[in-house]
mmCIF file of C-alpha atoms and ligand atoms in Angstrom:
data_model
loop_
_atom_site.group_PDB
_atom_site.id
_atom_site.type_symbol
_atom_site.label_atom_id
_atom_site.label_comp_id
_atom_site.label_asym_id
_atom_site.label_seq_id
_atom_site.Cartn_x
_atom_site.Cartn_y
_atom_site.Cartn_z
ATOM 1 C CA MET T 1 -9.449 4.944 -4.798
ATOM 2 C CA GLY T 2 -8.931 5.049 -8.942
ATOM 3 C CA PHE T 3 -10.290 4.931 -11.948
ATOM 4 C CA ILE T 4 -10.614 3.735 -15.070
ATOM 5 C CA VAL T 5 -12.087 5.672 -17.954
ATOM 6 C CA GLY T 6 -11.628 4.989 -21.912
ATOM 7 C CA THR T 7 -13.476 5.070 -25.541
ATOM 8 C CA ALA T 8 -13.611 2.882 -28.325
ATOM 9 C CA ASP T 9 -14.504 5.527 -30.505
ATOM 10 C CA PRO T 10 -12.463 8.981 -30.598
ATOM 11 C CA ALA T 11 -14.739 11.183 -32.455
ATOM 12 C CA ARG T 12 -16.987 10.551 -29.996
ATOM 13 C CA TYR T 13 -13.947 11.155 -26.963
ATOM 14 C CA ARG T 14 -13.389 14.781 -28.984
ATOM 15 C CA ARG T 15 -16.955 15.290 -28.676
ATOM 16 C CA SER T 16 -17.429 14.703 -25.110
ATOM 17 C CA LEU T 17 -14.292 16.812 -24.740
ATOM 18 C CA LEU T 18 -15.791 19.835 -26.053
ATOM 19 C CA ARG T 19 -19.074 18.945 -24.788
ATOM 20 C CA ALA T 20 -17.586 19.196 -21.567
ATOM 21 C CA ALA T 21 -16.296 22.766 -22.343
ATOM 22 C CA PRO T 22 -19.636 24.451 -20.768
ATOM 23 C CA LEU T 23 -19.423 22.908 -18.055
ATOM 24 C CA LEU T 24 -15.913 23.831 -17.140
ATOM 25 C CA LEU T 25 -16.361 27.117 -17.880
ATOM 26 C CA SER T 26 -19.667 27.907 -15.566
ATOM 27 C CA ARG T 27 -17.146 26.157 -13.201
ATOM 28 C CA LEU T 28 -14.074 28.772 -13.374
ATOM 29 C CA THR T 29 -14.225 29.873 -10.420
ATOM 30 C CA ARG T 30 -13.207 26.626 -8.935
ATOM 31 C CA PRO T 31 -9.508 25.997 -9.114
ATOM 32 C CA ASP T 32 -9.748 22.097 -10.056
ATOM 33 C CA THR T 33 -11.673 23.645 -13.000
ATOM 34 C CA ARG T 34 -9.083 26.137 -13.905
ATOM 35 C CA ARG T 35 -5.926 23.714 -13.447
ATOM 36 C CA SER T 36 -8.128 21.307 -15.522
ATOM 37 C CA LEU T 37 -8.555 23.528 -17.933
ATOM 38 C CA ARG T 38 -4.672 25.046 -18.069
ATOM 39 C CA TYR T 39 -4.240 21.516 -19.098
ATOM 40 C CA LEU T 40 -6.559 21.479 -21.822
ATOM 41 C CA ILE T 41 -5.527 24.315 -23.522
ATOM 42 C CA ARG T 42 -2.153 23.424 -23.301
ATOM 43 C CA ALA T 43 -2.432 20.144 -24.458
ATOM 44 C CA ALA T 44 -4.434 21.915 -27.647
ATOM 45 C CA ARG T 45 -1.001 24.091 -28.208
ATOM 46 C CA TRP T 46 1.035 21.051 -27.622
ATOM 47 C CA PRO T 47 -0.670 17.362 -29.688
ATOM 48 C CA GLY T 48 1.401 15.117 -28.792
ATOM 49 C CA PRO T 49 2.238 12.157 -31.475
ATOM 50 C CA HIS T 50 -0.749 9.460 -32.456
ATOM 51 C CA ALA T 51 -0.760 6.150 -33.931
ATOM 52 C CA SER T 52 -3.382 5.209 -36.239
ATOM 53 C CA ASP T 53 -7.254 5.826 -35.269
ATOM 54 C CA THR T 54 -7.862 3.169 -37.312
ATOM 55 C CA LEU T 55 -5.470 0.324 -35.970
ATOM 56 C CA TYR T 56 -5.907 1.451 -32.510
ATOM 57 C CA PRO T 57 -9.009 3.452 -31.849
ATOM 58 C CA ALA T 58 -9.213 3.172 -28.430
ATOM 59 C CA HIS T 59 -7.748 5.496 -26.118
ATOM 60 C CA LEU T 60 -7.582 5.703 -21.723
ATOM 61 C CA HIS T 61 -6.481 6.798 -18.416
ATOM 62 C CA LEU T 62 -6.137 5.887 -15.727
ATOM 63 C CA ASN T 63 -5.192 6.952 -12.501
ATOM 64 C CA VAL T 64 -4.625 5.456 -8.698
ATOM 65 C CA GLN T 65 -4.802 7.456 -5.477
ATOM 66 C CA GLN T 66 -1.579 8.305 -4.360
ATOM 67 C CA SER T 67 -1.404 6.121 -1.099
ATOM 68 C CA ALA T 68 -2.785 2.556 -2.778
ATOM 69 C CA ARG T 69 -0.485 2.899 -5.420
ATOM 70 C CA GLY T 70 1.734 0.287 -6.036
ATOM 71 C CA LEU T 71 -0.616 -2.514 -4.628
ATOM 72 C CA GLY T 72 -2.033 -4.058 -8.264
ATOM 73 C CA ALA T 73 -5.263 -1.768 -8.716
ATOM 74 C CA GLY T 74 -3.552 -0.122 -12.011
ATOM 75 C CA GLU T 75 -2.847 -3.482 -13.230
ATOM 76 C CA THR T 76 -6.511 -4.814 -12.542
ATOM 77 C CA LEU T 77 -8.214 -2.036 -13.837
ATOM 78 C CA LEU T 78 -5.645 -1.737 -16.677
ATOM 79 C CA ARG T 79 -6.479 -5.991 -17.244
ATOM 80 C CA ALA T 80 -10.222 -5.333 -16.870
ATOM 81 C CA HIS T 81 -11.302 -2.607 -18.923
ATOM 82 C CA LEU T 82 -8.415 -4.873 -22.435
ATOM 83 C CA ALA T 83 -10.603 -8.049 -21.592
ATOM 84 C CA LEU T 84 -13.873 -5.763 -22.548
ATOM 85 C CA LEU T 85 -11.602 -3.913 -25.243
ATOM 86 C CA ARG T 86 -11.026 -7.025 -26.874
ATOM 87 C CA ASP T 87 -14.986 -8.833 -25.999
ATOM 88 C CA ALA T 88 -16.183 -5.887 -27.902
ATOM 89 C CA ARG T 89 -13.276 -6.543 -31.083
ATOM 90 C CA VAL T 90 -11.804 -3.505 -30.223
ATOM 91 C CA PRO T 91 -8.530 -3.463 -32.956
ATOM 92 C CA GLY T 92 -6.129 -2.010 -30.849
ATOM 93 C CA VAL T 93 -5.905 0.924 -27.847
ATOM 94 C CA GLN T 94 -3.225 3.663 -27.288
ATOM 95 C CA LEU T 95 -2.073 6.510 -24.995
ATOM 96 C CA SER T 96 -0.168 8.970 -23.986
ATOM 97 C CA THR T 97 2.325 9.267 -21.390
ATOM 98 C CA THR T 98 5.853 10.658 -20.578
ATOM 99 C CA THR T 99 8.876 9.180 -20.214
ATOM 100 C CA GLU T 100 9.534 10.590 -16.703
ATOM 101 C CA ASN T 101 6.252 8.809 -15.797
ATOM 102 C CA VAL T 102 8.334 5.296 -15.048
ATOM 103 C CA ALA T 103 5.323 3.786 -12.768
ATOM 104 C CA ALA T 104 2.795 4.156 -16.024
ATOM 105 C CA LEU T 105 5.398 3.351 -18.266
ATOM 106 C CA GLY T 106 6.428 -0.198 -16.274
ATOM 107 C CA LEU T 107 2.395 -0.786 -16.165
ATOM 108 C CA TYR T 108 1.902 -0.440 -19.830
ATOM 109 C CA ARG T 109 4.943 -2.244 -20.609
ATOM 110 C CA LYS T 110 4.429 -5.017 -18.654
ATOM 111 C CA LEU T 111 0.868 -5.562 -20.094
ATOM 112 C CA GLY T 112 2.238 -5.355 -23.533
ATOM 113 C CA PHE T 113 2.269 -2.171 -24.767
ATOM 114 C CA ARG T 114 4.999 -0.330 -27.217
ATOM 115 C CA VAL T 115 6.427 3.119 -28.333
ATOM 116 C CA ALA T 116 4.612 3.754 -31.191
ATOM 117 C CA GLY T 117 6.270 7.392 -31.093
ATOM 118 C CA GLU T 118 7.717 9.694 -29.254
ATOM 119 C CA ARG T 119 8.285 14.034 -28.793
ATOM 120 C CA GLN T 120 10.161 16.607 -27.145
ATOM 121 C CA THR T 121 6.897 19.082 -25.437
ATOM 122 C CA PRO T 122 7.138 21.883 -23.101
ATOM 123 C CA LEU T 123 2.871 20.944 -22.285
ATOM 124 C CA TRP T 124 4.189 19.729 -18.603
ATOM 125 C CA GLU T 125 6.567 22.406 -17.858
ATOM 126 C CA PRO T 126 4.599 23.895 -15.734
ATOM 127 C CA TRP T 127 4.233 20.810 -13.726
ATOM 128 C CA LEU T 128 7.565 19.165 -14.318
ATOM 129 C CA GLY T 129 9.669 22.519 -13.804
ATOM 130 C CA HIS T 130 11.384 21.347 -17.698
ATOM 131 C CA PRO T 131 10.535 20.491 -20.978
ATOM 132 C CA ALA T 132 9.749 16.246 -21.487
ATOM 133 C CA ARG T 133 9.020 13.653 -23.558
ATOM 134 C CA HIS T 134 5.177 12.944 -24.943
ATOM 135 C CA VAL T 135 4.943 9.159 -26.035
ATOM 136 C CA VAL T 136 2.095 7.342 -27.434
ATOM 137 C CA MET T 137 1.906 3.441 -26.597
ATOM 138 C CA THR T 138 -0.098 1.358 -28.513
ATOM 139 C CA LEU T 139 -1.619 -2.524 -28.183
ATOM 140 C CA ALA T 140 -2.571 -4.628 -30.367
ATOM 141 C CA LEU T 141 -6.192 -6.261 -29.164
ATOM 142 C CA ARG T 142 -6.097 -9.111 -32.314
HETATM 143 C C1 LIG S 201 0.603 4.579 -13.044
HETATM 144 C C2 LIG S 201 -0.221 3.792 -11.949
HETATM 145 C C3 LIG S 201 -1.502 3.635 -12.667
HETATM 146 C C4 LIG S 201 0.345 2.333 -11.532
HETATM 147 O O1 LIG S 201 -0.821 1.933 -10.863
HETATM 148 P P1 LIG S 201 -0.508 1.012 -9.791
HETATM 149 O O2 LIG S 201 -1.608 0.600 -8.931
HETATM 150 O O3 LIG S 201 0.311 1.691 -8.549
HETATM 151 O O4 LIG S 201 0.550 -0.198 -10.031
HETATM 152 P P2 LIG S 201 0.262 -1.722 -9.421
HETATM 153 O O5 LIG S 201 0.719 -1.486 -8.620
HETATM 154 O O6 LIG S 201 -0.704 -2.316 -10.539
HETATM 155 O O7 LIG S 201 1.420 -2.259 -10.729
HETATM 156 C C5 LIG S 201 1.488 -3.218 -11.905
HETATM 157 C C6 LIG S 201 2.711 -2.712 -12.783
HETATM 158 O O8 LIG S 201 3.503 -1.359 -12.771
HETATM 159 C C7 LIG S 201 5.020 -1.215 -12.862
HETATM 160 N N1 LIG S 201 5.408 -0.438 -11.520
HETATM 161 C C8 LIG S 201 4.087 -0.174 -10.933
HETATM 162 N N2 LIG S 201 4.496 1.388 -10.140
HETATM 163 C C9 LIG S 201 6.114 1.240 -10.865
HETATM 164 C C10 LIG S 201 6.919 2.052 -10.471
HETATM 165 N N3 LIG S 201 6.836 3.003 -8.857
HETATM 166 N N4 LIG S 201 8.188 1.644 -11.156
HETATM 167 C C11 LIG S 201 8.289 0.945 -12.025
HETATM 168 N N5 LIG S 201 6.989 0.614 -12.674
HETATM 169 C C12 LIG S 201 5.948 0.364 -12.137
HETATM 170 C C13 LIG S 201 5.601 -2.523 -12.608
HETATM 171 O O9 LIG S 201 5.771 -3.444 -13.822
HETATM 172 C C14 LIG S 201 4.169 -3.554 -11.928
HETATM 173 O O10 LIG S 201 4.381 -4.800 -11.984
HETATM 174 P P3 LIG S 201 5.162 -5.606 -10.934
HETATM 175 O O11 LIG S 201 4.540 -5.203 -9.613
HETATM 176 O O12 LIG S 201 4.689 -6.984 -11.054
HETATM 177 O O13 LIG S 201 6.727 -5.123 -10.645
HETATM 178 C C15 LIG S 201 -0.342 4.819 -10.789
HETATM 179 O O14 LIG S 201 1.277 4.930 -10.258
HETATM 180 C C16 LIG S 201 -0.757 5.721 -10.934
HETATM 181 O O15 LIG S 201 -1.882 6.664 -10.798
HETATM 182 N N6 LIG S 201 0.141 6.949 -11.303
HETATM 183 C C17 LIG S 201 -0.738 8.028 -11.506
HETATM 184 C C18 LIG S 201 -1.694 8.765 -12.311
HETATM 185 C C19 LIG S 201 -0.826 8.584 -14.027
HETATM 186 O O16 LIG S 201 0.959 8.799 -14.103
HETATM 187 N N7 LIG S 201 -1.495 8.137 -14.165
HETATM 188 C C20 LIG S 201 -0.973 7.505 -15.888
HETATM 189 C C21 LIG S 201 -1.473 8.522 -17.042
HETATM 190 S S1 LIG S 201 -0.662 8.034 -18.337
#
């Protein structure tokens, strides 16, 4: 019904993305692959604001299936993931979202994340139909 993925090592994350490139290119006939690739190319062209990798090295992304939203799954996933990061003595975590994503902003704020920077971006324009504000949020874990 949902997933959370993350890393405590930004350099490793970038290497993983690069390693995924050949796989994506080999599946270009699939519409979902083309959508993912389009997003990645746009994200590279319009990078979001970024917090310090030293203070907040961990990054994460989570998604809950539409029919299961609002039932506490996102919060449970995120709390479990943050506990793992704390156990691993990771100093902090950062993530990106948009001011349009009211649910994500609500969840992150509830768990203590604060906005560390924001920037107007055309990144999501094909999906939203208008520019949005790209937000980076941070949470210190110790
Ligand atoms: C963001 C997302 C993960 C939240 O997961 P969820 O399981 O629906 O959220 P939960 O039921 O655990 O809610 C936890 C808290 O989040 C906030 N929240 C959740 N949905 C909300 C909404 N529609 N509006 C405002 N706040 C919301 C609330 O603070 C809520 O706490 P509360 O129930 O005490 O008010 C989910 O909406 C989702 O997968 N969205 C699409 C993918 C996405 O945007 N991922 C994040 C990318 S940055």
